[in-house]
Short mmCIF file of C-alpha atoms in Angstrom, two decimals:
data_model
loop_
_atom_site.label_atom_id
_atom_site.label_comp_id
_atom_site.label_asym_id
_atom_site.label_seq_id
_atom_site.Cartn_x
_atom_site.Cartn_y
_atom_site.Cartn_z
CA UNK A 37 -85.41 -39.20 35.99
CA UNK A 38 -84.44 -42.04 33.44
CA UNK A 39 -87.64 -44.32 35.00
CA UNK A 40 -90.02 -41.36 33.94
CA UNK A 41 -88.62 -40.65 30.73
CA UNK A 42 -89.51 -44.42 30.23
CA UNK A 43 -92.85 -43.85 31.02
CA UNK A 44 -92.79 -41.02 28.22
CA UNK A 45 -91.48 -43.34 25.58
CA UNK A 46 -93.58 -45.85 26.54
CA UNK A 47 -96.78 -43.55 25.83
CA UNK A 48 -95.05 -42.77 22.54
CA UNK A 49 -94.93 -46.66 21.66
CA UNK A 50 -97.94 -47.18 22.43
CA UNK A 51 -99.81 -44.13 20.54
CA UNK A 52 -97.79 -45.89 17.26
CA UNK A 53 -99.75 -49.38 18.31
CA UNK A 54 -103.00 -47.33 18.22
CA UNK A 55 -102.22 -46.47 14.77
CA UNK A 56 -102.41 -49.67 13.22
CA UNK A 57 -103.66 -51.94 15.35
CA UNK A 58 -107.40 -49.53 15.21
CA UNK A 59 -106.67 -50.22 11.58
CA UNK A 60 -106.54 -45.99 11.37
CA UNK A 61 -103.34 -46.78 9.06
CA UNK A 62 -103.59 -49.95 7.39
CA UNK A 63 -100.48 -51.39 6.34
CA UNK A 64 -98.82 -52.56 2.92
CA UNK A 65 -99.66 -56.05 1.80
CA UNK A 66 -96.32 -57.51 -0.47
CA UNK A 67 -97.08 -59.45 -3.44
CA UNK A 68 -94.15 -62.17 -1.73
CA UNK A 69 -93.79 -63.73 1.57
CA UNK A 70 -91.77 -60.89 3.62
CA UNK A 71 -89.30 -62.40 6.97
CA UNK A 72 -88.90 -59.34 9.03
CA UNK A 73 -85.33 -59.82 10.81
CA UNK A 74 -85.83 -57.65 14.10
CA UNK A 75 -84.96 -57.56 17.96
CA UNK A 76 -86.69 -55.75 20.59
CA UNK A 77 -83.42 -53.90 22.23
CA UNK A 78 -81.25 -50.78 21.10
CA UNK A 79 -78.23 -51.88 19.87
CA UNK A 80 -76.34 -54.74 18.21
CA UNK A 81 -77.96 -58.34 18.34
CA UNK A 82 -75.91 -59.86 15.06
CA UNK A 83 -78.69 -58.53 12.77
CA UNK A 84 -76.40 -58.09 9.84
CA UNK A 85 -74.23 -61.86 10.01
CA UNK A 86 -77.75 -63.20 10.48
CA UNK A 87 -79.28 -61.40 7.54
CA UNK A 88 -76.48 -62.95 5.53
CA UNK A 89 -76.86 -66.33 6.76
CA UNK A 90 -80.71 -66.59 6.16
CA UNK A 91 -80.36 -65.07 2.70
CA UNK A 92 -77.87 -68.02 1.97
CA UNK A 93 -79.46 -70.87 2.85
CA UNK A 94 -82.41 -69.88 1.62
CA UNK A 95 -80.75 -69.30 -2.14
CA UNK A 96 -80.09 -73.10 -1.57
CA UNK A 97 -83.84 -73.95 -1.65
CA UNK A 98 -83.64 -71.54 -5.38
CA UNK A 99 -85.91 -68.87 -3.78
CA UNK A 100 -85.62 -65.65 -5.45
CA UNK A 101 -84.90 -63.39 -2.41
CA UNK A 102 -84.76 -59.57 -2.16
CA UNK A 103 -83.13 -58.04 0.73
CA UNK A 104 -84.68 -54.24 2.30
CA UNK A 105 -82.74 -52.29 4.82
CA UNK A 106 -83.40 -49.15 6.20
CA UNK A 107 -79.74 -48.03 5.31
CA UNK A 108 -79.46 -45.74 8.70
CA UNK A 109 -77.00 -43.00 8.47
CA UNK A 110 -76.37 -43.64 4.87
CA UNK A 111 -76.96 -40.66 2.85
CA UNK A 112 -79.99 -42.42 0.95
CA UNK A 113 -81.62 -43.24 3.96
CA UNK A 114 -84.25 -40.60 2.82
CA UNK A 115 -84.27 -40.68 -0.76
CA UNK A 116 -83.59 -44.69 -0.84
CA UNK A 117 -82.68 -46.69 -3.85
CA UNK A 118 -80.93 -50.15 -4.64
CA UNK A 119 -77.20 -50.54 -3.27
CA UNK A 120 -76.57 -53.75 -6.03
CA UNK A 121 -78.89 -55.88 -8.25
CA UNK A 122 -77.01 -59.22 -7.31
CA UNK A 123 -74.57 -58.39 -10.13
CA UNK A 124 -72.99 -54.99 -9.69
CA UNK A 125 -73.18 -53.15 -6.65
CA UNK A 126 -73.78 -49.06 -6.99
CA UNK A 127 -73.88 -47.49 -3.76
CA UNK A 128 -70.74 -46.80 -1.81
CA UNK A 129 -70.83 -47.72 2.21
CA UNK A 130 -71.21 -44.21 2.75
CA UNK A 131 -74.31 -44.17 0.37
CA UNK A 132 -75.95 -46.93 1.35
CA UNK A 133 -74.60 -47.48 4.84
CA UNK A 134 -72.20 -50.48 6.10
CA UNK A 135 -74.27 -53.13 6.83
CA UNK A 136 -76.67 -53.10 3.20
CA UNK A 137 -73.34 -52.97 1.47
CA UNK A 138 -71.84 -55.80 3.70
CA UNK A 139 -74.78 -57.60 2.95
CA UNK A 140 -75.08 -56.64 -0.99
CA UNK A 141 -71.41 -57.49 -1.12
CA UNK A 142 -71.73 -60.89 0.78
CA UNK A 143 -75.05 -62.32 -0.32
CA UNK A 144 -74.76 -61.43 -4.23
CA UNK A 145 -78.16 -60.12 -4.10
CA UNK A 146 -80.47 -57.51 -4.25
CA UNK A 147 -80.30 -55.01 -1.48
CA UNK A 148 -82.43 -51.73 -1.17
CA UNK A 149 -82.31 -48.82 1.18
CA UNK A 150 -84.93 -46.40 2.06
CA UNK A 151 -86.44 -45.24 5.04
CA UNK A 152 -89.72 -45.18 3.23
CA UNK A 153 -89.37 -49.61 3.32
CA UNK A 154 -92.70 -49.76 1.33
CA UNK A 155 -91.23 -47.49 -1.55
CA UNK A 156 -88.50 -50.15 -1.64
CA UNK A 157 -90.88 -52.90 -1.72
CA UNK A 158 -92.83 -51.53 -4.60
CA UNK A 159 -89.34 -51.41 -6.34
CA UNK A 160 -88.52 -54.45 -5.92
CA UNK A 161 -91.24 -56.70 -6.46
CA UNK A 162 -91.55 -54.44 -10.26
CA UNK A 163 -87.69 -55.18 -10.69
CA UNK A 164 -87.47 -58.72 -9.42
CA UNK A 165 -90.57 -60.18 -8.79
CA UNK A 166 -89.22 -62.20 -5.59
CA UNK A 167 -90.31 -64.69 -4.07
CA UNK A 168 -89.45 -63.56 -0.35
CA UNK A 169 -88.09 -60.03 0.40
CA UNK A 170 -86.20 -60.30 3.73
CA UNK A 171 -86.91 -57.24 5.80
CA UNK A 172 -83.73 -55.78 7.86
CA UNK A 173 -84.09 -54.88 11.77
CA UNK A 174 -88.47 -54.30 11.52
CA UNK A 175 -89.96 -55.88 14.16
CA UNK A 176 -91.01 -52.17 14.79
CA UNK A 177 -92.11 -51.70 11.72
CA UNK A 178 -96.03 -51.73 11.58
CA UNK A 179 -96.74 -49.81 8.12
CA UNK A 180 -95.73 -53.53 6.39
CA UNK A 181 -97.60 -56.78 6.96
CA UNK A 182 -95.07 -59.77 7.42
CA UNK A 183 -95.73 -62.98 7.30
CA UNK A 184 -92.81 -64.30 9.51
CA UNK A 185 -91.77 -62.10 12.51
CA UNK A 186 -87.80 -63.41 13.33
CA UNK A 187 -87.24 -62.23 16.89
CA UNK A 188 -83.05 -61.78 17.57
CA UNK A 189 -81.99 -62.05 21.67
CA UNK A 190 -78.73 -61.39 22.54
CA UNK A 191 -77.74 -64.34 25.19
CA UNK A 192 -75.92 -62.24 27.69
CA UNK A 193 -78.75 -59.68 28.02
CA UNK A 194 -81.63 -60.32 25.93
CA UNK A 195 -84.39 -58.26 27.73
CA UNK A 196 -82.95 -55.08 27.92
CA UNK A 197 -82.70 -55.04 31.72
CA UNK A 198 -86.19 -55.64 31.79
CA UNK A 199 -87.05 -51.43 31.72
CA UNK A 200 -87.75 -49.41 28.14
CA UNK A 201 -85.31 -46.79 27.37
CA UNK A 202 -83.20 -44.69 29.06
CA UNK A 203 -83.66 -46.55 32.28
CA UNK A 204 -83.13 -49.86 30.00
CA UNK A 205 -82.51 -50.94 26.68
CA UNK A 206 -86.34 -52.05 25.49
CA UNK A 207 -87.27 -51.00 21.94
CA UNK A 208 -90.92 -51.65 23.47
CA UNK A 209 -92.79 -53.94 26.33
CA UNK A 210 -91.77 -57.25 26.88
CA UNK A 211 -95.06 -58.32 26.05
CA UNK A 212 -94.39 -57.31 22.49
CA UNK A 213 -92.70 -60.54 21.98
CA UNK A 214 -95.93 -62.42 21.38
CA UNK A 215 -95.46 -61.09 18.05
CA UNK A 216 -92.78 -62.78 17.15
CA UNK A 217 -92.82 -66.39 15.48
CA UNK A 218 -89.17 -67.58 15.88
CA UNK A 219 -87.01 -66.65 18.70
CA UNK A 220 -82.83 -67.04 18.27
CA UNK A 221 -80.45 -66.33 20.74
CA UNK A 222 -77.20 -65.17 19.57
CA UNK A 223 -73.85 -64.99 21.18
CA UNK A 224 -74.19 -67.71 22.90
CA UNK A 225 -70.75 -68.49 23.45
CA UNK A 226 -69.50 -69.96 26.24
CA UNK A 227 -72.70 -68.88 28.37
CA UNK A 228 -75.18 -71.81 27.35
CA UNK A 229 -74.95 -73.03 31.35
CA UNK A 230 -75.08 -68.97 32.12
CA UNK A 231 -78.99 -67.22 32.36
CA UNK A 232 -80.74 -70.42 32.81
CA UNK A 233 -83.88 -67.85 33.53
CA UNK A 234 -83.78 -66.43 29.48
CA UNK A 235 -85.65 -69.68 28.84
CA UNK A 236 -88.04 -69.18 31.47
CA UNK A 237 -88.98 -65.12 31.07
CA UNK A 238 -89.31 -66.52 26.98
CA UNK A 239 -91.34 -69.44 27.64
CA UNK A 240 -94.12 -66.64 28.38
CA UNK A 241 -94.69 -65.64 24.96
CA UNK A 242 -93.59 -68.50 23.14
CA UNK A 243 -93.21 -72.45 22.38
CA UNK A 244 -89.58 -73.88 23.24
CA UNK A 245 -90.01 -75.33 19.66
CA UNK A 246 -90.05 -72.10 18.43
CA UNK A 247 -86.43 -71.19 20.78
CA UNK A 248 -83.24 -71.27 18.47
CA UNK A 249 -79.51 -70.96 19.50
CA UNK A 250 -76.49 -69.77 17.64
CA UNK A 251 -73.11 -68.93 18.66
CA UNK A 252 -71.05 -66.10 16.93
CA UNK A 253 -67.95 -67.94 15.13
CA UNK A 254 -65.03 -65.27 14.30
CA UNK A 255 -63.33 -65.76 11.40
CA UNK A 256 -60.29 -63.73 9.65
CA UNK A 257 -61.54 -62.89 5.97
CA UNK A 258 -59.00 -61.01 4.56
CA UNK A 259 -55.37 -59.75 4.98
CA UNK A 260 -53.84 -56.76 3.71
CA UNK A 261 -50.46 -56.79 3.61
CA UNK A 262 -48.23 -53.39 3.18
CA UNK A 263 -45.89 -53.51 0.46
CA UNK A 264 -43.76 -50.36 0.91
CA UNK A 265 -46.96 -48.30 1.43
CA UNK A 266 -49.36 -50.17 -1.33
CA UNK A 267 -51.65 -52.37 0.47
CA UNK A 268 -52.62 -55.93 -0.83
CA UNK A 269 -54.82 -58.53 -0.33
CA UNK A 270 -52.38 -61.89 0.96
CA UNK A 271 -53.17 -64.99 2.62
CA UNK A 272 -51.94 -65.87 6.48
CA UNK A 273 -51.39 -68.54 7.96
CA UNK A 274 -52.79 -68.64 11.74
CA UNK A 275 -49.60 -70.36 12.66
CA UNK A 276 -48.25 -66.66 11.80
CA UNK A 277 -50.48 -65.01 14.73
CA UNK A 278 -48.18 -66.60 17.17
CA UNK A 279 -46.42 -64.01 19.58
CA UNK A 280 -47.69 -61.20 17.25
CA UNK A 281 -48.77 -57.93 18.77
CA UNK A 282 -51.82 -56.35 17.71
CA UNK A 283 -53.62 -52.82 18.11
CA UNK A 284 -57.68 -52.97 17.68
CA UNK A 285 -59.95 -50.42 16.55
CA UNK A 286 -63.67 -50.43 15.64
CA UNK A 287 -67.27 -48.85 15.48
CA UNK A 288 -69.86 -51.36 15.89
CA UNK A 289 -72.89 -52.03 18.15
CA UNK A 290 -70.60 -54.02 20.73
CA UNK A 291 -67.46 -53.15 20.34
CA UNK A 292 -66.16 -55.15 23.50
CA UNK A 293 -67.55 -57.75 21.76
CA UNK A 294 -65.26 -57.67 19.24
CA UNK A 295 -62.08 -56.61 21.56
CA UNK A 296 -62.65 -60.42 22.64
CA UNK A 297 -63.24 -61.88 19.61
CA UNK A 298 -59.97 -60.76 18.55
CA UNK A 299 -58.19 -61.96 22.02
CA UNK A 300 -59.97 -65.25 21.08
CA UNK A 301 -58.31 -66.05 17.65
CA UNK A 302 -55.25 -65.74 19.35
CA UNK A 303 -53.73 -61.70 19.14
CA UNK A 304 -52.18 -60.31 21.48
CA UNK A 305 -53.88 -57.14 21.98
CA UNK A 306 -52.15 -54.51 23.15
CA UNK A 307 -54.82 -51.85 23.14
CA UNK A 308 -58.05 -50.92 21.17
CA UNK A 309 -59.59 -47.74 19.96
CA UNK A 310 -63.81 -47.54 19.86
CA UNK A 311 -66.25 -45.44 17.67
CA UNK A 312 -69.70 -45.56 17.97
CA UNK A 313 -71.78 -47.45 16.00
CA UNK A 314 -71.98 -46.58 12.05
CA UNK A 315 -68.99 -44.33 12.47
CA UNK A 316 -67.61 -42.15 9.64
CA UNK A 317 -63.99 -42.58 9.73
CA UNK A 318 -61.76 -39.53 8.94
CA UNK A 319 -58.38 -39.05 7.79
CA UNK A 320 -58.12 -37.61 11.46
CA UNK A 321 -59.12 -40.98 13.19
CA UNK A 322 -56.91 -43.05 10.53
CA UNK A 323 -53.96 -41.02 11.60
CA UNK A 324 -54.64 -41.28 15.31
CA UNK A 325 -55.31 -44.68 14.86
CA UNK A 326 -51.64 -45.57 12.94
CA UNK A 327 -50.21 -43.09 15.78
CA UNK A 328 -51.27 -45.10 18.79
CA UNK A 329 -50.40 -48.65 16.70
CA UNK A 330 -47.12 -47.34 16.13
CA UNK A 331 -46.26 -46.45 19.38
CA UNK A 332 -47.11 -49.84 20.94
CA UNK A 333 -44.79 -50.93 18.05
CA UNK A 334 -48.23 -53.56 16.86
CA UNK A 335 -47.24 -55.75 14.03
CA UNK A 336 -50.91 -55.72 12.68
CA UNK A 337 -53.78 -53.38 13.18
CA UNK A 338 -57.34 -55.60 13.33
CA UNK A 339 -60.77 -54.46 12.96
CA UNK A 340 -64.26 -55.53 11.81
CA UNK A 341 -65.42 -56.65 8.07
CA UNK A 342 -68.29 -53.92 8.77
CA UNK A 343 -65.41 -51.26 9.39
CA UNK A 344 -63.14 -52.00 6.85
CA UNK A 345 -66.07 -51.51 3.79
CA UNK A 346 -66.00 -47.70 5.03
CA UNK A 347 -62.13 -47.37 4.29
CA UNK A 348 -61.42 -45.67 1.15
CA UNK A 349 -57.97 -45.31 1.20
CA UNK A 350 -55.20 -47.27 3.39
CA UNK A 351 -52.74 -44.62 2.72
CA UNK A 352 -52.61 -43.22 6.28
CA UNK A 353 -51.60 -46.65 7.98
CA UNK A 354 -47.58 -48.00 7.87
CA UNK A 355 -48.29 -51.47 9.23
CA UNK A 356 -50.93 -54.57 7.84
CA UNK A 357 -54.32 -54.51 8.48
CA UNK A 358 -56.09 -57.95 9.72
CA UNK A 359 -59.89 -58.04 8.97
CA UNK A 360 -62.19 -59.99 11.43
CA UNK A 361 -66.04 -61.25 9.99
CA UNK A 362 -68.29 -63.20 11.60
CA UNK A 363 -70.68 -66.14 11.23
CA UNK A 364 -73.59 -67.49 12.71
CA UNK A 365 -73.92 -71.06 13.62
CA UNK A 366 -76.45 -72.72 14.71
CA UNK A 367 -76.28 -75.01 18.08
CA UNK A 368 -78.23 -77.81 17.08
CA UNK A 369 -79.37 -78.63 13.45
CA UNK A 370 -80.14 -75.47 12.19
CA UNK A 371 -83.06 -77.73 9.86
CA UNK A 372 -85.80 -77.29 11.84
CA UNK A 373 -85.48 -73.79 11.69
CA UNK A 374 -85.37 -73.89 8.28
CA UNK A 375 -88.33 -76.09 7.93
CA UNK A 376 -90.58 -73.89 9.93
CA UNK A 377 -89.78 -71.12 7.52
CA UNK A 378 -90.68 -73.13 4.45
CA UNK A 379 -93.56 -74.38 6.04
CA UNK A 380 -94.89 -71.33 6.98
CA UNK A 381 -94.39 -70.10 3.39
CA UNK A 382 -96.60 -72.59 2.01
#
């Protein structure tokens, strides 16, 4: 059943390639030099950390970059709008949806929602005139010419199975990857001498000069501490960690992922809670949450820098909350990757 309902989304994809690529919808040409920051799987490839990283080290060449997201399940995902200018940000998570306002809040630059991305665009280029607007998760996207397709592969299964959806995980064909003009595998922790064959399926729609790796490197960013029931931002040592107990919850893309990240920096996890990606916490889940922590008798609760931005209040938890971000890091020099970009800009 899930191998002919493949076939069925599969005939949908391809009726959408018709569309533009007969030229019977012609797509938006941007006034700057758009990066489109995709993957070709459902679900979590380190979009967002990557998003952030490119929009950094490109600020260090003083580019004037504008950042577009779709903003899914934020509540102006239809109407759209700008979540901060670079200055002030003036969505809320919930507005805007976690990852633009991660990214608003840890870039310091312009972010805009919308599903209608060429809307945004248009915005943007009047308000900011940018240089290069950085395109979030739209290697799908056909209604926007890009001039830089940015292709992200998950290391430990970065072909979907090899079937579209349901059977597998494929946005779209394999062969869709000769789209792309830079290929990075992520999470490649500890599995570099693992799927020796990701190289080889890649190698047939792409140059190994054109092949990036980057590993995933945890980090904790902040710790609240609970004084007598008012929560506040502290510093922590790691020597502190030692012997500590810890209870997990989160709802991102890969949320075993993050169960061993945590185990990783050193917690003793004693169990972990999972909502599904882009989650709406309740007071409901906060108090089930501070329940199940309590019971375990956890000295810290720990979850995700993309979580925590959707917590308004701390009020329901009795015990300090540990917040885990991530970075990406390139393997090798990450300059060559950064000098194709350039390059291709020119």
């Amino acid at each position: 059943m899930k191998y002919i309902l493949s076939l069925l989304f599969l005939s949908v994809v391809k009726i959408r390639y018709l569309f533009y690529f007969l030229k019977i919808r012609k797509p938006k040409k941007a006034k700057a030099f758009v990066i489109s920051v995709g993957n070709i799987v459902l679900g979590g490839t380190g979009k967002t950390p990557f998003v952030i990283y490119l929009a950094d080290k490109l600020k260090e060449y003083n580019k004037n970059i504008v950042i577009i997201s779709r903003g899914y399940k934020g509540k102006k995902e239809r109407e759209g709008g700008i979540v901060g200018d670079g200055t002030t940000i003036f969505m809320t998570p919930k507005d805007s949806g976690d990852e633009p306002y991660l990214i608003a809040k840890k870039t310091l630059l312009p972010v805009y929602v919308g599903k209608n991305r060429i809307k945004s665009i248009d915005l943007a280029e009047k308000k900011f005139s940018p240089d290069i607007i950085i395109l979030d998760d739209a290697f799908q996207n056909f209604k926007i010419v890009k001039d830089l397709e940015i292709v992200l592969l998950d290391y430990s299964n970065p072909f979907g199975g090899g079937y579209l959806f349901p059977k597998g995980f494929l946005r779209e064909p394999l062969n869709a990857l000769k789209r792309g003009d830079i290929f990075v595998f992520t999470r490649c922790n500890d599995l570099l001498n693992e799927n020796s064959k990701n190289y080889e399926i890649l190698s047939k729609y792409t140059k190994k000069e054109r092949v990036f790796k980057t590993i995933h490197k945890p980090f904790f960013c902040s710790y609240l501490k609970n004084c007598d029931g008012e929560f506040k931002e502290s510093s922590m040592d790691l020597a502190e960690l030692k012997d500590k107990k810890a209870f997990a919850f989160s709802g991102i893309s890969n949320n075993e992922s993050f169960k061993k990240t945590a185990i990783k920096l050193g917690l003793k996890l004693l169990g972990h809670i999972c909502f599904s990606d882009h989650h709406n916490y309740t007071k409901k889940d906060f108090i089930k949450i501070n329940k199940k922590a309590k019971e375990l008798r956890a000295d810290f609760l720990v979850t995700s820098e993309k979580d925590i931005v959707k917590i308004d209040s701390y009020s329901c938890f009795d015990i300090d909350i540990l917040i885990v971000g991530v970075k990406i890091s390139f393997i090798e020099n990450d300059n060559n990757f950064i000098e194709y970009i350039l390059n291709k800009k020119s």
